[in-house]
Every structure is written in structure tokens, then in C-alpha cells.
Tab-separated table of C-alpha atoms and ligand atoms in Angstrom:
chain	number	residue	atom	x	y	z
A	1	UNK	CA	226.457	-32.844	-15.155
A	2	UNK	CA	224.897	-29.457	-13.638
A	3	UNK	CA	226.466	-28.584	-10.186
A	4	UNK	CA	223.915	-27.904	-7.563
A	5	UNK	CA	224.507	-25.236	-5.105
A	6	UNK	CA	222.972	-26.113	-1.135
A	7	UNK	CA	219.626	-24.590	-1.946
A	8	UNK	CA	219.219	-26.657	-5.325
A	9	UNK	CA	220.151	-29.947	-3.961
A	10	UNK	CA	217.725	-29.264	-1.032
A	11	UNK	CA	214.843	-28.088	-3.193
A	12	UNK	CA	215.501	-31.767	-5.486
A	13	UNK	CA	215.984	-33.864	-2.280
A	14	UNK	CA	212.588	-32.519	-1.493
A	15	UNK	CA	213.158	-30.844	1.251
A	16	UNK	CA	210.397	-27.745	0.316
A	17	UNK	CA	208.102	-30.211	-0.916
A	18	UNK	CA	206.791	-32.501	-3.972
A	19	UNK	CA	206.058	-29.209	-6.588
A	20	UNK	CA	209.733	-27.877	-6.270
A	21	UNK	CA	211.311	-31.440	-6.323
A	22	UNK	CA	209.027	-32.220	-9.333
A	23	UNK	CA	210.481	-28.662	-11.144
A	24	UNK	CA	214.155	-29.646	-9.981
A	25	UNK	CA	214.146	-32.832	-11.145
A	26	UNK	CA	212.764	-31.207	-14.720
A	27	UNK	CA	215.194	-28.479	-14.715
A	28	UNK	CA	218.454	-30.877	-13.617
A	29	UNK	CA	217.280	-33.011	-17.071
A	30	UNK	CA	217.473	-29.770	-19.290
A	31	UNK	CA	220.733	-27.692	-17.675
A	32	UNK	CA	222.360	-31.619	-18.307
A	33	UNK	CA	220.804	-31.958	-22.202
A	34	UNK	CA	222.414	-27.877	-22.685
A	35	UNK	CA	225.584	-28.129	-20.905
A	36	UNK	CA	224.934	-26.045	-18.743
A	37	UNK	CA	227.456	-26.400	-15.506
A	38	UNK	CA	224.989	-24.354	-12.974
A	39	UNK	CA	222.201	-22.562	-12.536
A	40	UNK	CA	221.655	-18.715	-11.645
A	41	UNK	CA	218.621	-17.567	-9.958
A	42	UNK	CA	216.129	-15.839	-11.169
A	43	UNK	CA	213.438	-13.826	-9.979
A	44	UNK	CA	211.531	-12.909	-13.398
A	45	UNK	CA	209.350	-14.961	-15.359
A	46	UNK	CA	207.227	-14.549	-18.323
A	47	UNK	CA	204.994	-18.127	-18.428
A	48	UNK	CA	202.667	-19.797	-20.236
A	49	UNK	CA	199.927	-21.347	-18.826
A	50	UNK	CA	197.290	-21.014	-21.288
A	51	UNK	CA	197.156	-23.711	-23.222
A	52	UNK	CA	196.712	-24.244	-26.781
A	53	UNK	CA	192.960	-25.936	-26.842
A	54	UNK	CA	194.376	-29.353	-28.101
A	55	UNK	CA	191.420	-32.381	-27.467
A	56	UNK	CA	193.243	-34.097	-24.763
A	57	UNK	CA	193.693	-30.709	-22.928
A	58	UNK	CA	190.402	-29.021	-23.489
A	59	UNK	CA	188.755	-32.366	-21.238
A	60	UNK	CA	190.853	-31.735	-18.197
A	61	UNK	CA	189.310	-29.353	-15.611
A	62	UNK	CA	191.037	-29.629	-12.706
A	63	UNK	CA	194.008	-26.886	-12.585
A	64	UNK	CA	196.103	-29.174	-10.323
A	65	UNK	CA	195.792	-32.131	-13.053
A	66	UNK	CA	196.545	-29.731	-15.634
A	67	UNK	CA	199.298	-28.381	-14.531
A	68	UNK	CA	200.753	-31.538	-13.455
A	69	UNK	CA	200.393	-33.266	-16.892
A	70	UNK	CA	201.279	-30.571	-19.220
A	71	UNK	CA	203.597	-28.077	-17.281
A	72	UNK	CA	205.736	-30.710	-15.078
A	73	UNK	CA	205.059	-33.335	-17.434
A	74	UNK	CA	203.718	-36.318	-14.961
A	75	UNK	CA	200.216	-38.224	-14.245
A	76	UNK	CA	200.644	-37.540	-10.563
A	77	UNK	CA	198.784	-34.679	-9.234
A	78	UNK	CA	200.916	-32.766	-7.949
A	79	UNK	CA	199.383	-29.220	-5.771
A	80	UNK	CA	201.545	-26.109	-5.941
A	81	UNK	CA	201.306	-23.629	-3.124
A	82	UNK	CA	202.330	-20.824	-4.368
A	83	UNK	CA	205.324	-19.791	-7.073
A	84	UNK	CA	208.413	-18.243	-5.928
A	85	UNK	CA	209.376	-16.003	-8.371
A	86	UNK	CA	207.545	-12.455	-10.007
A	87	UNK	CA	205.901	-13.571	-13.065
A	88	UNK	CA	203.780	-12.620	-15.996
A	89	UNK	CA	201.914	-14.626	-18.258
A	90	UNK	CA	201.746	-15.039	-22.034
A	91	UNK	CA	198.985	-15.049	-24.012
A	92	UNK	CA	195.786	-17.143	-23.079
A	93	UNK	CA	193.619	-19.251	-25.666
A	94	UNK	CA	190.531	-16.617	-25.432
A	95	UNK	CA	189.960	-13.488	-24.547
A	96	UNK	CA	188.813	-13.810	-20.956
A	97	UNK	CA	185.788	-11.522	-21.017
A	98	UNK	CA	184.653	-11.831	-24.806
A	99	UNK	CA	185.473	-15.173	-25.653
A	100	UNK	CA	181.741	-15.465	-27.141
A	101	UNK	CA	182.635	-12.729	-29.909
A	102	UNK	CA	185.978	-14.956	-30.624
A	103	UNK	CA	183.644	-17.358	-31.050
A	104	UNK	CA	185.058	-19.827	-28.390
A	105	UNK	CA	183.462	-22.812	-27.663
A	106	UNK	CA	181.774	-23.498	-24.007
A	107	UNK	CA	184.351	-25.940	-23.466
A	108	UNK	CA	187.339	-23.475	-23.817
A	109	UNK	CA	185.823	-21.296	-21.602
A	110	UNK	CA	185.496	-23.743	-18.972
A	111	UNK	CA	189.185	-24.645	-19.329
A	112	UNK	CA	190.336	-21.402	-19.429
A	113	UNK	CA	188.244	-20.287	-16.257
A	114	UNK	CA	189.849	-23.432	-14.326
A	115	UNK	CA	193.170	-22.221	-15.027
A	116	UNK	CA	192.344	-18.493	-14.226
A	117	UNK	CA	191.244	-19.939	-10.905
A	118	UNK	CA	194.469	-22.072	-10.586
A	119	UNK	CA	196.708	-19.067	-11.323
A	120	UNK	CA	194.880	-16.837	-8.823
A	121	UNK	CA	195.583	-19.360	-6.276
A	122	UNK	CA	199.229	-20.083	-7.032
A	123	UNK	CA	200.326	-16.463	-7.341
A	124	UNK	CA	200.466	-16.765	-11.486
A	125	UNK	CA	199.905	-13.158	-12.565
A	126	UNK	CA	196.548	-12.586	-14.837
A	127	UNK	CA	198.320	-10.635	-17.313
A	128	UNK	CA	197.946	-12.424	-20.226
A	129	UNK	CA	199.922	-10.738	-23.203
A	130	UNK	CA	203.148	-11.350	-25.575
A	131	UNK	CA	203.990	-7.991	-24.378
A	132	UNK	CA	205.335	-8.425	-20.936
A	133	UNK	CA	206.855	-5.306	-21.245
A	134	UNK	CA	204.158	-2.615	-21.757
A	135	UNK	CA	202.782	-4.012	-18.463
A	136	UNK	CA	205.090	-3.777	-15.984
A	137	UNK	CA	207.469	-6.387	-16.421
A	138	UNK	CA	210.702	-4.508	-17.304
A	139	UNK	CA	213.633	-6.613	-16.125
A	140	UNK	CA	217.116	-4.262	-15.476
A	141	UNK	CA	220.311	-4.809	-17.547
A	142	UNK	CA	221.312	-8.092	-16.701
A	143	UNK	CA	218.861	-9.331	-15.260
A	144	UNK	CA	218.349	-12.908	-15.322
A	145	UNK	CA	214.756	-14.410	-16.374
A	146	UNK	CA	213.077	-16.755	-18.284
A	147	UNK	CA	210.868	-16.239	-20.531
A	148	UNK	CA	208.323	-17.864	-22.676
A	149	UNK	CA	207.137	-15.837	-26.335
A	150	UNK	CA	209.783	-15.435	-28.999
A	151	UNK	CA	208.415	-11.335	-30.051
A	152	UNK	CA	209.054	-10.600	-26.362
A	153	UNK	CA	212.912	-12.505	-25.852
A	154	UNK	CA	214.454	-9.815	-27.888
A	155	UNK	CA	212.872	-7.095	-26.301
A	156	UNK	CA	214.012	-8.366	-22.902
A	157	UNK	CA	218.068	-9.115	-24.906
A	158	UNK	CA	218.867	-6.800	-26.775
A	159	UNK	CA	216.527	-3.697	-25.850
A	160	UNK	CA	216.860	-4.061	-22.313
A	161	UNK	CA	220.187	-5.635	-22.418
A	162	UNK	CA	218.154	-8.280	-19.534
A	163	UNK	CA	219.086	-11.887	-20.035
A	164	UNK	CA	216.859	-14.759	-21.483
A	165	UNK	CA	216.701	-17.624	-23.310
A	166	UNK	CA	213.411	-18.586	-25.234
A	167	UNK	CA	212.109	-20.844	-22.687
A	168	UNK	CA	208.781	-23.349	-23.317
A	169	UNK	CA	206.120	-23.949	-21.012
A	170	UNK	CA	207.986	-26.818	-19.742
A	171	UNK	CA	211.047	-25.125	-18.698
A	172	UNK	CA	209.546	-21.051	-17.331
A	173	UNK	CA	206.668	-23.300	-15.436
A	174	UNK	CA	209.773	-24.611	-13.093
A	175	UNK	CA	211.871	-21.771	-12.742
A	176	UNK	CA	208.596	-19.944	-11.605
A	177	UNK	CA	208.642	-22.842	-8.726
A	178	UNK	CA	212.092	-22.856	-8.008
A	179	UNK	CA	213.637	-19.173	-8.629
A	180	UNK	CA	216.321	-21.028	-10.833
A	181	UNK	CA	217.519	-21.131	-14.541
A	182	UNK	CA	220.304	-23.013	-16.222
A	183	UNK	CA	222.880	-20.794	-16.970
A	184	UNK	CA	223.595	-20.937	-21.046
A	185	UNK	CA	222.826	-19.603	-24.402
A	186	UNK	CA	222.201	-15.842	-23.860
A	187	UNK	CA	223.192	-15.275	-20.208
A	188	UNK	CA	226.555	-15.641	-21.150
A	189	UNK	CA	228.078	-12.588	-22.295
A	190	UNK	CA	230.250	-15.211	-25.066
A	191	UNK	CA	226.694	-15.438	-26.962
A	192	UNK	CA	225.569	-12.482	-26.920
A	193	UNK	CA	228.088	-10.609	-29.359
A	194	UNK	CA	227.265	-9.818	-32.597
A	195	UNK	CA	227.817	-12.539	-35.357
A	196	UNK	CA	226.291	-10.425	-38.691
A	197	UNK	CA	226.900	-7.413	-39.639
A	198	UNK	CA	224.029	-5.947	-41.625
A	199	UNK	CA	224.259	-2.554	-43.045
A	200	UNK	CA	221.202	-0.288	-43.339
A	201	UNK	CA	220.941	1.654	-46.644
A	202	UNK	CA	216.857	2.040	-46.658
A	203	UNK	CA	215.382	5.005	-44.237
A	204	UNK	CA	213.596	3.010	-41.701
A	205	UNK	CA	211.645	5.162	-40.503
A	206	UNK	CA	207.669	3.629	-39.743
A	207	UNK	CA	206.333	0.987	-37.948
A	208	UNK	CA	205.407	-1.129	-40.906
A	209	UNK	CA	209.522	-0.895	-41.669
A	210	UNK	CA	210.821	-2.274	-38.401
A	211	UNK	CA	208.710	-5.308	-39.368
A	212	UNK	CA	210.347	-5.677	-42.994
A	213	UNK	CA	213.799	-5.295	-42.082
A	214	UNK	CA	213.285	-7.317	-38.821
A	215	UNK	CA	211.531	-10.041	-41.310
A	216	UNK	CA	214.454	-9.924	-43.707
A	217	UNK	CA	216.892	-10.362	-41.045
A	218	UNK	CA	215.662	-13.650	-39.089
A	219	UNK	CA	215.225	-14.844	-43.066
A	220	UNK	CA	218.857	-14.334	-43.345
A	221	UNK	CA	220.491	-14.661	-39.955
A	222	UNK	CA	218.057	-17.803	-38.394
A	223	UNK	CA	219.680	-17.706	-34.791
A	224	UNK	CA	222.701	-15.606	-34.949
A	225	UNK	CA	223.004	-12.157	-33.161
A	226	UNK	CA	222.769	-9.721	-36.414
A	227	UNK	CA	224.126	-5.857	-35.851
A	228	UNK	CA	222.516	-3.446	-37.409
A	229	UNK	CA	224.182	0.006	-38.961
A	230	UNK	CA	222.073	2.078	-40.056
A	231	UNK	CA	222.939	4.596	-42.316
A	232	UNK	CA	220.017	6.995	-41.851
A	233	UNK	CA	220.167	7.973	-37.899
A	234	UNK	CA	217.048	6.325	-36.746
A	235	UNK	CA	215.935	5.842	-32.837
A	236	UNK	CA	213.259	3.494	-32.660
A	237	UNK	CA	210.216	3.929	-30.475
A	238	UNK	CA	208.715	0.790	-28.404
A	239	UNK	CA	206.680	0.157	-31.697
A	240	UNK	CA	208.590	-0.094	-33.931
A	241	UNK	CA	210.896	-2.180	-32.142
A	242	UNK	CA	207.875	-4.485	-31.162
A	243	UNK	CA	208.023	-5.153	-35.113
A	244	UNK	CA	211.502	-5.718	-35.631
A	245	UNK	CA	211.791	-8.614	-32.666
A	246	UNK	CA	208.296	-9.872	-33.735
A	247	UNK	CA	209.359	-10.211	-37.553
A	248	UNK	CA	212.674	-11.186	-36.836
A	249	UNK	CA	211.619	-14.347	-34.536
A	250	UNK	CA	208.844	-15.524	-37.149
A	251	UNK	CA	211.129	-15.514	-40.478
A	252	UNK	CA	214.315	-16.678	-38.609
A	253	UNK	CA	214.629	-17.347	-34.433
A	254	UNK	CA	216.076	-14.143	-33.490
A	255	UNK	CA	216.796	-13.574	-29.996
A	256	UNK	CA	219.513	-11.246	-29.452
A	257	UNK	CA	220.866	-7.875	-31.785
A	258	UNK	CA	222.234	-5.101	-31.380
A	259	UNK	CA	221.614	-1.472	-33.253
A	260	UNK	CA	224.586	0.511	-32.766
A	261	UNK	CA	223.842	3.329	-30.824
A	262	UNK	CA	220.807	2.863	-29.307
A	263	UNK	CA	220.494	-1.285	-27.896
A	264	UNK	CA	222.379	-0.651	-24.701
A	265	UNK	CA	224.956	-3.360	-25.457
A	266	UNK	CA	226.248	-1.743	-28.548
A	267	UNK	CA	227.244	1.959	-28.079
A	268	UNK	CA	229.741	1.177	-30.596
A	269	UNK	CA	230.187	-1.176	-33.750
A	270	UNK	CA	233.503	-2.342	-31.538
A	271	UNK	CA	230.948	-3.072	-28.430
A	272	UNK	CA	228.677	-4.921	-30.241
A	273	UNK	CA	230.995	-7.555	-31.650
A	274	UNK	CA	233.514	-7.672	-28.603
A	275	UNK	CA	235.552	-9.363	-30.375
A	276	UNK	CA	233.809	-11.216	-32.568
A	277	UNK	CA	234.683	-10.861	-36.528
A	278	UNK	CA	231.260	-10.702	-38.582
A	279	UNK	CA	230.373	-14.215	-40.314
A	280	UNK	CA	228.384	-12.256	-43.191
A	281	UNK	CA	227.704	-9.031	-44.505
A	282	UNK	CA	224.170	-8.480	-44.776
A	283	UNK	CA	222.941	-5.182	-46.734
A	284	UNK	CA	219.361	-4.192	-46.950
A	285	UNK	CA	217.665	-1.777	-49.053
A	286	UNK	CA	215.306	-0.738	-51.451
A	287	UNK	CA	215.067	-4.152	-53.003
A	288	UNK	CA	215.433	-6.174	-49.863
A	289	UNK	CA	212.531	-4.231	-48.715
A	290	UNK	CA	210.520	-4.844	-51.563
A	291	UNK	CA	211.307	-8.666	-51.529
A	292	UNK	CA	209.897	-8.735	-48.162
A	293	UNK	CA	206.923	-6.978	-48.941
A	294	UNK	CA	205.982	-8.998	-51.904
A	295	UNK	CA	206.436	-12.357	-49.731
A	296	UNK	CA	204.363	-10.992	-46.814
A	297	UNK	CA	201.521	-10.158	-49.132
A	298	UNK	CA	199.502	-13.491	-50.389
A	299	UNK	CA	196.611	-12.375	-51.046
A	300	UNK	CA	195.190	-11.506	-54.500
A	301	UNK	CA	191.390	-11.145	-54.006
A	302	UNK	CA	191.077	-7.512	-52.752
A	303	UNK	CA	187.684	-8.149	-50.922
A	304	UNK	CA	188.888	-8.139	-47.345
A	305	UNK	CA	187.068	-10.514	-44.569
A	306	UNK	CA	189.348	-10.041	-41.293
A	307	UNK	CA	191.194	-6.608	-40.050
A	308	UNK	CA	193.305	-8.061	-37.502
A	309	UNK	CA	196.133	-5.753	-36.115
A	310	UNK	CA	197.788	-5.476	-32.517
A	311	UNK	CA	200.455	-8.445	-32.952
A	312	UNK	CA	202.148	-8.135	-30.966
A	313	UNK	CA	199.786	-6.620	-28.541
A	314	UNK	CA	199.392	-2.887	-29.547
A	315	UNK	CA	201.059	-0.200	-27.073
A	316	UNK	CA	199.539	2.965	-25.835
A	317	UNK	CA	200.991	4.661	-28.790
A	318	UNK	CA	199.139	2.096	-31.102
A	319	UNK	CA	195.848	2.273	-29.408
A	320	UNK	CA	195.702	6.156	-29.838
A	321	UNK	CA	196.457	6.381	-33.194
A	322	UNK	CA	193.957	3.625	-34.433
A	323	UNK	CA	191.099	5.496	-32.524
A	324	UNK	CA	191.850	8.790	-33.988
A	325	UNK	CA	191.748	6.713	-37.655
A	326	UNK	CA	188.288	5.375	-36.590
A	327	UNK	CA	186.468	8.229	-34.838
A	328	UNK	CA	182.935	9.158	-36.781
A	329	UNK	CA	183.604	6.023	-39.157
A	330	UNK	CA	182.064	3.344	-39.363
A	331	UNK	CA	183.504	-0.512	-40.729
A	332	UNK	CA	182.262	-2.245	-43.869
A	333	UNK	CA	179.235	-4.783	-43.356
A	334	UNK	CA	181.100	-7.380	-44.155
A	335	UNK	CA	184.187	-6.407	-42.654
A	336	UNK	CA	185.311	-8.150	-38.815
A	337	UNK	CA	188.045	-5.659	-37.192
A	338	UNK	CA	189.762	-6.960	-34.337
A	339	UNK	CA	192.477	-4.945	-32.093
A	340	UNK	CA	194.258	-6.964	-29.630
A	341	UNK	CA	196.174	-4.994	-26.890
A	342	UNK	CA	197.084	-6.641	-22.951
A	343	UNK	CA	194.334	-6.407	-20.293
A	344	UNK	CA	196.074	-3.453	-18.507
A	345	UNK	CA	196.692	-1.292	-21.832
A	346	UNK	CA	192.674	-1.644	-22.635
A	347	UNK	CA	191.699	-0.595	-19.278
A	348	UNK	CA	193.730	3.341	-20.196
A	349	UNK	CA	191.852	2.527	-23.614
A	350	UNK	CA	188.488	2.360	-22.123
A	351	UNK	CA	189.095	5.095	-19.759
A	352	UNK	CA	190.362	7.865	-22.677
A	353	UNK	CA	187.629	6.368	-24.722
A	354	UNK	CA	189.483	4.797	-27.123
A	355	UNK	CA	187.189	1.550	-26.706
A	356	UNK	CA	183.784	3.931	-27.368
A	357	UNK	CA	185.183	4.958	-30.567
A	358	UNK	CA	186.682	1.808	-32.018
A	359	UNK	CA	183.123	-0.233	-30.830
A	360	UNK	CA	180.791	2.928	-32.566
A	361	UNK	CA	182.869	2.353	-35.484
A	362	UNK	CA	181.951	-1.515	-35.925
A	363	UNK	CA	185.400	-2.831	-34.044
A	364	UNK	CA	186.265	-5.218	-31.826
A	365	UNK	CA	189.040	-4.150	-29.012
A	366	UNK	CA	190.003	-7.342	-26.864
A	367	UNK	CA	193.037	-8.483	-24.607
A	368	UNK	CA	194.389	-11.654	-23.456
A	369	UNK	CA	194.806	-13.636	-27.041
A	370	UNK	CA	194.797	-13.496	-30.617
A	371	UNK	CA	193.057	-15.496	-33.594
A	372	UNK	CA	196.448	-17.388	-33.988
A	373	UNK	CA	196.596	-18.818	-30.705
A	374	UNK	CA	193.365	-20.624	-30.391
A	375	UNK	CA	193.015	-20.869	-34.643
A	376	UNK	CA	189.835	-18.889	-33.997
A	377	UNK	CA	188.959	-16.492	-37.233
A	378	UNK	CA	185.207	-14.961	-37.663
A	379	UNK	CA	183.268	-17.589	-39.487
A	380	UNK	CA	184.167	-17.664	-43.298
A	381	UNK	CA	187.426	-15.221	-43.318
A	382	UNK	CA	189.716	-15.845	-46.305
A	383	UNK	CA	191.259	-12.628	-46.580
A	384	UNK	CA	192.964	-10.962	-43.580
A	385	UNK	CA	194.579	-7.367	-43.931
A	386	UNK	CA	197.311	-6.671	-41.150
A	387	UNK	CA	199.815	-4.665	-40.089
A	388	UNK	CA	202.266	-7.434	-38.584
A	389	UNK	CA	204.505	-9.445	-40.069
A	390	UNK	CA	204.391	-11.820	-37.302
A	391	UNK	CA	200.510	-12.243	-38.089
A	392	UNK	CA	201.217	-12.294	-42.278
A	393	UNK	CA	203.725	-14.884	-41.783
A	394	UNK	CA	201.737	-17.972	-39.223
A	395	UNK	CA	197.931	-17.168	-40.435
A	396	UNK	CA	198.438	-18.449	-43.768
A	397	UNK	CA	199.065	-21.995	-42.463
A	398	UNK	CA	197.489	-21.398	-39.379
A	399	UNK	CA	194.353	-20.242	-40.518
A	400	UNK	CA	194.286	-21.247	-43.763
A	401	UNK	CA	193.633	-17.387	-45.110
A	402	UNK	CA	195.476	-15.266	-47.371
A	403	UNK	CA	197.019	-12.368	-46.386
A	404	UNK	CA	197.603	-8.617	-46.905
A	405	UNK	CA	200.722	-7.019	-45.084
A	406	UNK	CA	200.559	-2.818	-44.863
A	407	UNK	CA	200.241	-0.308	-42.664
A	408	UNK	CA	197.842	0.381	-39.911
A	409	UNK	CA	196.645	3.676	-42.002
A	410	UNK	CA	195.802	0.654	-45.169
A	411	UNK	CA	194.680	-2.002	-42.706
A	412	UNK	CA	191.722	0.609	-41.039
A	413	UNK	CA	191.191	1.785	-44.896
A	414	UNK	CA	190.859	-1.893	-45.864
A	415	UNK	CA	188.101	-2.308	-42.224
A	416	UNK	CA	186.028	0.857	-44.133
A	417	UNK	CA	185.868	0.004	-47.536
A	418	UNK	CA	185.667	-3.803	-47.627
A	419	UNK	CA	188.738	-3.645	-49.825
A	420	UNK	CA	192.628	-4.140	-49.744
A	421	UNK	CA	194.151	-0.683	-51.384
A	422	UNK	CA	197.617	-0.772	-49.950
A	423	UNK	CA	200.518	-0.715	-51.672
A	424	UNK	CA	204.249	-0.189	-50.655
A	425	UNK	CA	205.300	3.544	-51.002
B	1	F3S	FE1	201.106	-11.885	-29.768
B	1	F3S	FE2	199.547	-13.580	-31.023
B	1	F3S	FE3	201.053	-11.971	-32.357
B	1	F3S	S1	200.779	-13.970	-29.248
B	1	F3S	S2	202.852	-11.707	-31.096
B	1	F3S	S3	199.358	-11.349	-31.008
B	1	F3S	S4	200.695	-14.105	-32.835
């Protein structure tokens, strides 16, 4: 059984009212199903309170109920004041502003704006992205938070050497109430050593190759802390390492690595296994790579329907690059291209005219969701090109499309011409 300290027992008594008893009495239930013998505060959450647009969600209009029923998992009604802790939120079900291009139903919307009222209410931040981290919410080394989205988990682990496990809805929606977290899994420095070694041979060196080897990895590893040695001297840019911890929690469930000399828990091959002797040996190169590339591509019909890129969200970095690719062109008639970035990033976007440029060229720019989310595509899409793994991985039995996996460079090629011409150099 989970030891309360004063404040807990107080907050599950129900001494600060019905909404923190109600997240207590959740959070007492899953430190006791994990082990875990207390809890540590917290004071950084990454949420979700989106939805996914299931029937018996999409009827329910009233934040209150809604967050009741699906968040702290009771009929009562129960009202929150206002949550304790600093928080961001995932990913929402639309698009806020241009839900109708989605092609969102009416009904969505009206959810969605019911919850966006909720959350202003209750102090839930509006942020709306899987990349907590290019908007503001940068936890310190060791930190403690929990946080929802398995792409951003790693970034807050093993990048910012911040602690998380990957919570659910269920479980960040009451530490967000109560400032609390079960301590387990990776805020114990016992789980957080390395467990694989993996050694590097291939040059990884783009974006498009943080997303192979990270795909390769989770394949191989599932849930256990690879480390990687890379041969070539590589630093990794927020990008790139966007793709590894995307890839690498969509093939396998990676939520903690290390990369020798540069993740700020392994400054040596010693530090990152503290002790720990490697279960496996894991090498990748040149045909590792090209294993990976041949799985991520299903698609054989070249004629491309969907361009959908910026999964995870795209960063600054991203945003630049793909306007530069589309200034003075103009997108294939029967080509949709959609670029997803956060809220915050598109509002730099619009004001270095990024946005004019990818809109004269035919695109799409929007925040706050992706096609995967909701399972909304453009009307009649069978063939996606992308440049995530993430994305080439879930839409194929998501969306029911097939896929082609490249480079950003190939996927804005691909929005031009109406037709897939990558290939894996
Ligand atoms: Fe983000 Fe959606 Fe990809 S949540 S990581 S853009 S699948």
C-alpha cells in the first residue's frame, strides 16, 4: 500500500474538496496496482483533454460531465476550480480554428469548443501539441512530471534528463488536481540505466535518419532503455531527435535512452549503464537502415493523394525550411498538403510569412491536431507521402491508406508533381 504524506491524506479525506478527493482516490488505486510506496510532487504536466471523438463522447456537452466521466472516471458531476499544477496540453481532435478544412463534423466542433471553454476556466493551458517542448514547457534535470504523449516522454527522459512516466488521460488529469505522482518506473534512477547497447555503424546524419534508427530501435528494444554509440560523431538538433523518440515509441514503447555524449545522463558509456551489464548487442547499419525503410514504405501506386508532414509537430527549424521548398510553387490539383506545427510555433510562422507562402502554394498550415487523432483524411486519400515514421507506421491501420516514408525534400516533391519519386540514398 502507498504511504500518504499529511497533505495527501488531507487532500483524500477531502479536506480541499470533492475534485482533489475524486483525483486521490484515483491516484491511491494506481501508485497501489505499480508498487509504488509514495508519491513525489509534481508541478509539470503535459494532459490530455481532447478527446478522441468516440459516439458516446462526441454527445456530451457539458465540460463538467465530461470531465467527470472520462478523466476521473465517475457519473457524478464533479466541478473543478481550478488545477494546481503548470500544465500543457496534448493534441486536440481538430484544429481549433480550421476544423472545416479537416473536414470536422459540426458536432466535433461543438465538443471541442465546450472543452476549450472548460479548460479556460480550470486553468488547463490551450496549447494543444505533442510537442510540449517547443512551447515552453521545458522541465529541468530531474524534474518530476507527468506526462501524457509517448513522442514527447523521451524528450522530457532522456534529452532533458526530466523525469516521467507515460501517463494516460486518467492518471496526468489527477496529478494536474493534486500536484502529485506515484513515484516508479522512470523517476527512479534504478530504471533509468541503460539495458541495450546498440552500436552505430551508419552516418546518421538527417532528419529522415533519426526516424529509421529510432524505428529500428523500439522494433528491437520494446521498453528497455537502449544506448546508443555512435561511431560517426553526430550531435543531434531538436529535429532530429523529435524523430528518433517519435519512431522509437511507435515501433517499440521507448521511453528512456541515452546517446553517449550528448543525452545529459550519459557523458560516458560507464554513466549510461551505471552499473548495469548490456542484455543485447544491437548493431545498426546500412542494412538495418534499409530494412526499415522498406517496412515504412507500403505504398506501390506512385499517384500521391495526402502530403502530410509535421509529426510530431514541426519546429521552427522545420517550418522554415518547408517554406523556402514551397516559395513561387504551386501543389498538384489533386494533391492535399497538410503541415501541422503547435499554435504558438504558427503564430512566428504567420508573422515571417511562412503561412503566405505555404497557402499561395496550395498548402494547408494548421495547429492543434493531426489526421491520426480524429481519423480525419481529405475525402478519398489512399496514398499519403510523409516524412515521419510515427505517421508511416499508425495511418495504415488508422486510416486505412498506404504509405510513402522519405524526406521532407521528396514529400514537398511528391505535393508538386502528384507523384511519389523518393527513394533511399
Ligand atoms: Fe503528434 Fe499526431 Fe504525430 S499527435 S506525434 S502529429 S500522430
Amino acid at each position: 500500500m502507498v504511504k500518504l504524506a499529511k497533505d495527501e491524506q488531507e487532500m483524500l479525506d477531502g479536506k480541499h474538496g470533492r475534485a482533489q478527493q475524486r483525483a486521490m482516490e484515483i491516484l491511491v488505486l494506481y501508485a497501489d496496482a505499480l508498487g509504488a510506496e509514495r508519491f513525489v510532487d509534481t508541478n509539470n504536466v503535459h494532459l490530455f483533454v481532447g478527446f478522441h471523438p468516440y459516439p458516446e463522447v462526441i454527445k456530451i456537452l457539458d465540460g463538467d460531465e465530461l470531465a467527470s466521466k472520462f478523466l476521473l472516471d465517475t457519473d457524478e458531476k464533479i466541478v473543478v476550480d481550478y488545477v494546481k499544477t503548470f500544465n500543457t496540453t496534448h493534441i486536440w481532435a481538430m484544429d481549433l480554428e480550421r476544423w472545416k478544412i479537416m473536414g470536422a463534423p459540426e458536432s466535433l466542433h461543438m465538443l471541442m469548443e465546450s472543452i476549450r471553454k472548460y479548460s479556460i476556466r480550470t486553468g488547463i493551458s490551450l496549447s494543444a501539441t505533442c510537442t510540449p517542448y517547443q512551447v515552453g514547457n521545458v522541465p529541468t534535470k530531474g524534474e518530476h512530471c507527468a506526462w501524457t504523449e509517448s513522442s514527447a516522454v523521451p524528450f522530457c527522459n532522456a534529452v532533458l534528463g526530466a523525469r516521467t512516466n507515460t501517463e494516460g488521460a486518467h492518471s496526468a488529469f489527477p496529478s494536474a488536481l493534486t500536484g502529485k505522482v506515484p513515484l516508479w518506473g522512470f523517476h527512479l534512477d534504478e530504471n533509468r540505466r541503460g539495458t541495450h547497447l546498440v552500436d552505430v555503424h551508419f552516418d546518421v546524419n538527417s532528419i529522415m535518419d533519426w526516424y529509421l534508427l529510432g524505428y529500428y530501435v523500439g522494433e528491437m528494444c520494446q521498453l528497455a532503455v537502449p544506448v546508443y554509440n555512435l561511431k560517426f560523431n553526430r550531435i543531434p538538433n531538436i529535429s532530429m531527435l523529435k524523430g528518433l523518440n517519435s519512431a522509437g515509441a511507435s515501433s517499440g514503447g521507448i521511453m528512456m535512452y541515452h546517446i553517449i555524449g550528448v543525452t545529459p545522463e550519459a557523458p560516458t558509456m560507464e554513466a549510461a549503464f551505471s552499473g548495469n551489464k548490456p542484455q543485447e548487442a544491437i548493431t545498426y547499419g546500412e542494412s538495418e537502415r534499409r530494412q526499415t525503410y522498406d517496412h515504412l514504405n507500403s505504398a506501390k501506386d506512385n499517384n500521391v493523394d495526402l502530403v502530410n508532414i509535421g509529426c510530431p509537430h514541426y519546429s521552427l527549424e522545420q517550418l522554415r525550411d518547408v517554406a523556402q521548398l514551397l516559395d513561387g510553387k504551386k501543389i498538384h490539383e489533386n494533391v492535399d498538403l497538410w503541415i501541422w506545427t503547435a499554435y504558438q510555433l504558427k503564430s512566428i510562422a504567420d508573422r515571417n510569412g511562412f503561412t503566405d507562402i505555404i497557402k499561395k502554394a496550395g498548402g494547408q498550415l494548421m495547429t492543434d491536431s493531426c489526421p491520426l487523432n480524429a481519423n480525419l483524411f481529405p475525402k478519398g486519400t489512399n496514398i499519403v507521402a510523409t516524412d515521419s515514421a510515427k505517421h508511416a507506421h499508425y495511418a495504415p491501420a488508422i486510416g486505412g491508406v498506404d504509405v510513402f516514408y522519405g524526406t521532407m525534400e521528396e514529400c514537398i516533391d511528391a505535393a508538386i508533381t502528384g507523384k511519389w519519386r523518393g527513394e533511399l540514398k
